[in-house]
Amino acid sequence: MSKNDRPTDIGINRTGIALSPVDGPRMTEGAKAMPPSSDGSARDAAVLRFRYAVEAGEIGHMPPPLSLRGVAEAAVQLLKGHKGNVLLDKLGERLAFERSGVRLYDGLILKLEASGSWEGGPTLEDLVSFRADEARHFEWMVEAMTALGADATAMTPSADLTAVESLGVLQVISDPRTGLAQALHAQQIAELADVAGWDLLSTLAGSLGHGELAAQCRLALTQENLHAASVARWLRAHVETAAHGELARAS
Ligand SMILES: [Fe+2]
Ligand SMILES: [Fe+2]
């Protein structure tokens, strides 16, 4: 596919059995003639996975508190017990996700610079502004964790989990063959998860008595809602323009 093709243009695509009227039916017959081995059934696989699930350990644990020196007495009281770790785990999660968010926007900016936008699509200013939001949210989490006596560089279990969850999004955005619209489609997953993450964190912080932190999380939530709504609007404009055949090549 040349760089000037649009993904919805017809080109080389070797998938789809209907393209092979002779070999297709032969393959179907062959599959019927050779049923899967009875040595390993789906049930056997499920039993094995169940055993692994029971025997496997955790994917990670919370690090011990760094130091309570310099931490406000009120914060120490609020962090006592297990609930403090639950909050720190979730702060670490948002921290890691927002840091990745900056990198994702770096990738989106690069796509826009490489192939341009479309009518109703994002401008460079939009993407730069959203990138700055993600960077600011990251900074807020660093400050919040530090104020609570935690090491903001430690990866918490929830942070680890989201890093693995985001791998597909990162792969799509960093793939040189994807266009801006495809990259934004991947970014939509990150933004929707972001909205849910800030919503949950603001509720948790509020319920544990961290009023100021909860208010900051709600502000981040407002900005993430704008990100998610904007990405949805840009994608809608893209499919509508594409469907009406008005999309410039390489968008
Ligand atoms: Fe974010
Ligand atoms: Fe965002």
Coordinates of C-alpha atoms and ligand atoms in Angstrom, one line a residue:
M1 CA 0.0 0.0 0.0
S2 CA 1.4 3.4 -0.9
K3 CA 1.5 6.2 1.6
N4 CA -1.2 7.9 -0.5
D5 CA -3.8 5.2 -0.2
R6 CA -6.6 5.4 2.3
P7 CA -7.3 2.3 4.4
T8 CA -10.7 2.1 3.0
D9 CA -9.4 2.1 -0.6
I10 CA -9.4 -1.3 -2.3
G11 CA -5.9 -2.8 -2.4
I12 CA -4.1 -6.0 -1.5
N13 CA -5.9 -8.1 1.1
R14 CA -5.4 -11.9 1.0
T15 CA -7.9 -12.7 3.8
G16 CA -11.4 -14.0 3.2
I17 CA -12.1 -17.4 1.9
A18 CA -14.5 -16.2 -0.8
L19 CA -11.5 -15.0 -2.8
S20 CA -10.5 -18.7 -3.4
P21 CA -13.5 -20.5 -5.0
V22 CA -11.4 -23.6 -5.6
D23 CA -9.2 -23.8 -2.5
G24 CA -11.8 -22.4 -0.1
P25 CA -14.2 -25.4 -0.2
R26 CA -11.3 -27.8 -0.2
M27 CA -10.0 -26.2 3.0
T28 CA -13.4 -26.5 4.6
E29 CA -13.5 -30.2 3.7
G30 CA -10.0 -30.7 5.0
A31 CA -11.0 -29.1 8.4
K32 CA -14.0 -31.4 8.7
A33 CA -11.9 -34.4 7.8
M34 CA -9.4 -33.7 10.6
P35 CA -11.2 -32.8 13.8
P36 CA -9.1 -31.4 16.7
S37 CA -7.2 -34.0 18.7
S38 CA -9.2 -35.5 21.5
D39 CA -6.1 -35.4 23.7
G40 CA -6.6 -31.8 24.6
S41 CA -10.1 -30.4 24.9
A42 CA -11.2 -26.9 25.8
R43 CA -12.3 -28.4 29.2
D44 CA -8.7 -29.7 29.8
A45 CA -7.3 -26.3 29.0
A46 CA -9.7 -24.7 31.4
V47 CA -8.8 -27.1 34.2
L48 CA -5.1 -26.3 33.6
R49 CA -5.8 -22.6 33.7
F50 CA -7.8 -22.9 36.8
R51 CA -4.9 -24.7 38.5
Y52 CA -2.5 -21.9 37.4
A53 CA -4.9 -19.3 38.7
V54 CA -5.0 -21.0 42.1
E55 CA -1.3 -21.5 42.4
A56 CA 0.1 -18.3 40.9
G57 CA 1.2 -15.5 43.1
E58 CA 0.3 -11.8 42.8
I59 CA 1.6 -9.6 39.9
G60 CA 3.0 -7.2 42.5
H61 CA 2.7 -5.6 45.9
M62 CA 2.8 -2.1 47.4
P63 CA 6.3 -0.9 48.3
P64 CA 6.9 -0.1 52.0
P65 CA 6.3 3.6 53.0
L66 CA 9.4 5.7 52.2
S67 CA 9.3 8.0 55.1
L68 CA 6.7 9.7 57.2
R69 CA 9.1 12.5 58.0
G70 CA 7.9 15.8 56.6
V71 CA 4.4 14.4 56.0
A72 CA 1.6 16.4 57.6
E73 CA 0.1 14.8 60.7
A74 CA -3.3 14.9 59.2
A75 CA -2.1 12.9 56.1
V76 CA -0.5 10.3 58.4
Q77 CA -3.8 9.8 60.2
L78 CA -5.7 9.5 57.0
L79 CA -3.2 7.0 55.6
K80 CA -3.2 4.7 58.6
G81 CA -4.1 1.1 57.9
H82 CA -4.8 -0.7 54.7
K83 CA -7.0 2.0 53.2
G84 CA -3.9 4.2 52.7
N85 CA -2.3 1.6 50.5
V86 CA -5.5 1.2 48.4
L87 CA -5.4 5.0 47.8
L88 CA -1.6 5.0 47.0
D89 CA -2.0 2.1 44.7
K90 CA -4.7 4.0 42.7
L91 CA -2.6 7.3 42.8
G92 CA 0.3 5.2 41.3
E93 CA -2.1 3.9 38.7
R94 CA -3.2 7.4 37.5
L95 CA 0.4 8.6 37.7
A96 CA 1.6 5.8 35.3
F97 CA -1.4 6.2 33.0
E98 CA -1.0 10.0 32.7
R99 CA 2.7 9.6 32.0
S100 CA 1.9 7.2 29.2
G101 CA -0.8 9.6 28.1
V102 CA 1.9 12.2 27.3
R103 CA 3.7 9.7 25.1
L104 CA 0.5 8.8 23.4
Y105 CA -0.2 12.4 22.5
D106 CA 3.4 12.7 21.3
G107 CA 2.6 9.9 18.9
L108 CA -0.7 11.6 17.8
I109 CA 1.0 14.9 17.2
L110 CA 3.6 13.1 15.1
K111 CA 0.8 11.5 13.0
L112 CA -0.9 14.9 12.5
E113 CA 2.3 16.5 11.4
A114 CA 3.0 13.5 9.0
S115 CA -0.4 13.3 7.4
G116 CA -2.6 16.3 8.4
S117 CA -6.1 16.4 9.8
W118 CA -9.6 16.6 8.2
E119 CA -12.6 18.8 8.3
G120 CA -13.9 18.6 11.9
G121 CA -10.7 16.7 13.0
P122 CA -8.1 17.8 15.6
T123 CA -5.8 20.7 15.2
L124 CA -2.2 20.7 16.3
E125 CA -3.3 23.1 19.1
D126 CA -5.9 20.7 20.3
L127 CA -3.4 17.8 20.6
V128 CA -0.7 20.0 22.2
S129 CA -3.2 21.3 24.8
F130 CA -4.4 17.8 25.7
R131 CA -0.9 16.6 26.0
A132 CA -0.3 19.4 28.4
D133 CA -3.3 18.2 30.5
E134 CA -1.9 14.7 30.7
A135 CA 1.5 16.1 31.8
R136 CA -0.2 18.3 34.4
H137 CA -2.2 15.3 35.7
F138 CA 1.0 13.3 36.0
E139 CA 2.6 16.1 38.0
W140 CA -0.4 16.3 40.3
M141 CA -0.1 12.6 41.1
V142 CA 3.7 12.9 41.8
E143 CA 2.9 15.8 44.2
A144 CA 0.0 13.9 45.9
M145 CA 2.1 10.7 46.4
T146 CA 5.1 12.7 47.7
A147 CA 2.9 14.6 50.1
L148 CA 1.6 11.3 51.4
G149 CA 5.1 10.0 52.1
A150 CA 5.2 7.6 49.1
D151 CA 7.8 7.0 46.5
A152 CA 6.3 8.3 43.3
T153 CA 8.9 6.4 41.2
A154 CA 7.7 3.0 42.5
M155 CA 5.3 1.1 40.2
T156 CA 2.3 0.0 42.2
P157 CA 0.3 -3.2 41.2
S158 CA -2.5 -1.1 39.6
A159 CA 0.1 0.9 37.7
D160 CA 1.6 -2.4 36.4
L161 CA -1.8 -3.6 35.3
T162 CA -2.7 -0.5 33.3
A163 CA 0.7 -0.5 31.7
V164 CA -0.1 -4.0 30.3
E165 CA -3.6 -3.0 29.4
S166 CA -2.3 0.0 27.4
L167 CA 0.1 -2.0 25.2
G168 CA -2.3 -2.4 22.3
V169 CA -3.0 1.3 22.3
L170 CA 0.7 2.1 22.3
Q171 CA 1.3 -0.4 19.5
V172 CA -1.3 1.2 17.2
I173 CA -0.2 4.7 17.8
S174 CA 3.5 3.9 17.4
D175 CA 3.0 1.8 14.2
P176 CA 4.3 3.9 11.3
R177 CA 1.6 2.5 9.0
T178 CA -1.4 3.8 11.0
G179 CA -2.9 7.2 10.2
L180 CA -4.1 9.8 12.6
A181 CA -7.7 8.6 12.6
Q182 CA -6.6 5.0 13.3
A183 CA -4.4 6.3 16.1
L184 CA -7.2 8.3 17.5
H185 CA -9.4 5.2 17.5
A186 CA -6.9 3.6 19.8
Q187 CA -6.6 6.7 21.9
Q188 CA -10.3 6.6 22.5
I189 CA -9.8 3.5 24.6
A190 CA -7.2 5.3 26.7
E191 CA -9.5 8.4 27.1
L192 CA -12.5 6.3 28.2
A193 CA -10.3 4.4 30.7
D194 CA -9.0 7.8 31.9
V195 CA -12.5 9.1 32.5
A196 CA -13.4 6.0 34.5
G197 CA -10.1 6.1 36.4
W198 CA -10.4 9.7 37.5
D199 CA -14.0 9.2 38.4
L200 CA -13.1 6.3 40.7
L201 CA -10.1 8.1 42.2
S202 CA -12.1 11.2 43.1
T203 CA -14.7 9.1 44.8
L204 CA -12.1 7.1 46.7
A205 CA -10.1 10.2 47.8
G206 CA -13.4 11.8 49.0
S207 CA -14.5 8.8 50.9
L208 CA -11.1 8.6 52.7
G209 CA -11.3 12.2 53.8
H210 CA -8.8 13.7 51.3
G211 CA -11.1 16.6 50.2
E212 CA -8.5 18.6 48.4
L213 CA -7.2 15.7 46.4
A214 CA -10.8 14.7 45.5
A215 CA -11.4 18.2 44.2
Q216 CA -8.2 18.0 42.1
C217 CA -9.3 14.6 40.7
R218 CA -12.7 16.0 39.8
L219 CA -10.9 18.8 37.8
A220 CA -8.9 16.2 36.0
L221 CA -12.1 14.3 35.4
T222 CA -13.6 17.4 33.7
Q223 CA -10.6 17.7 31.4
E224 CA -10.6 14.0 30.6
N225 CA -14.3 14.2 29.8
L226 CA -13.4 16.9 27.3
H227 CA -10.7 14.7 25.8
A228 CA -13.0 11.7 25.4
A229 CA -15.8 13.8 23.9
S230 CA -13.3 15.6 21.5
V231 CA -11.8 12.3 20.3
A232 CA -15.3 10.9 19.7
R233 CA -16.3 14.1 17.7
W234 CA -13.1 13.9 15.6
L235 CA -13.7 10.2 14.8
R236 CA -17.3 10.9 13.9
A237 CA -16.3 13.7 11.5
H238 CA -13.7 11.4 10.0
V239 CA -16.1 8.5 9.2
E240 CA -18.7 10.9 7.9
T241 CA -16.2 12.7 5.6
A242 CA -14.8 9.3 4.5
A243 CA -18.2 7.9 3.8
H244 CA -19.1 10.9 1.6
G245 CA -15.8 10.4 -0.3
E246 CA -14.5 13.7 0.7
L247 CA -11.5 12.5 2.6
A248 CA -8.2 13.8 1.3
R249 CA -5.7 11.0 0.6
A250 CA -3.3 10.0 3.4
S251 CA -5.6 11.3 6.2
Ligands
FE1 FE -5.2 11.3 31.1
FE2 FE -6.8 12.4 28.4

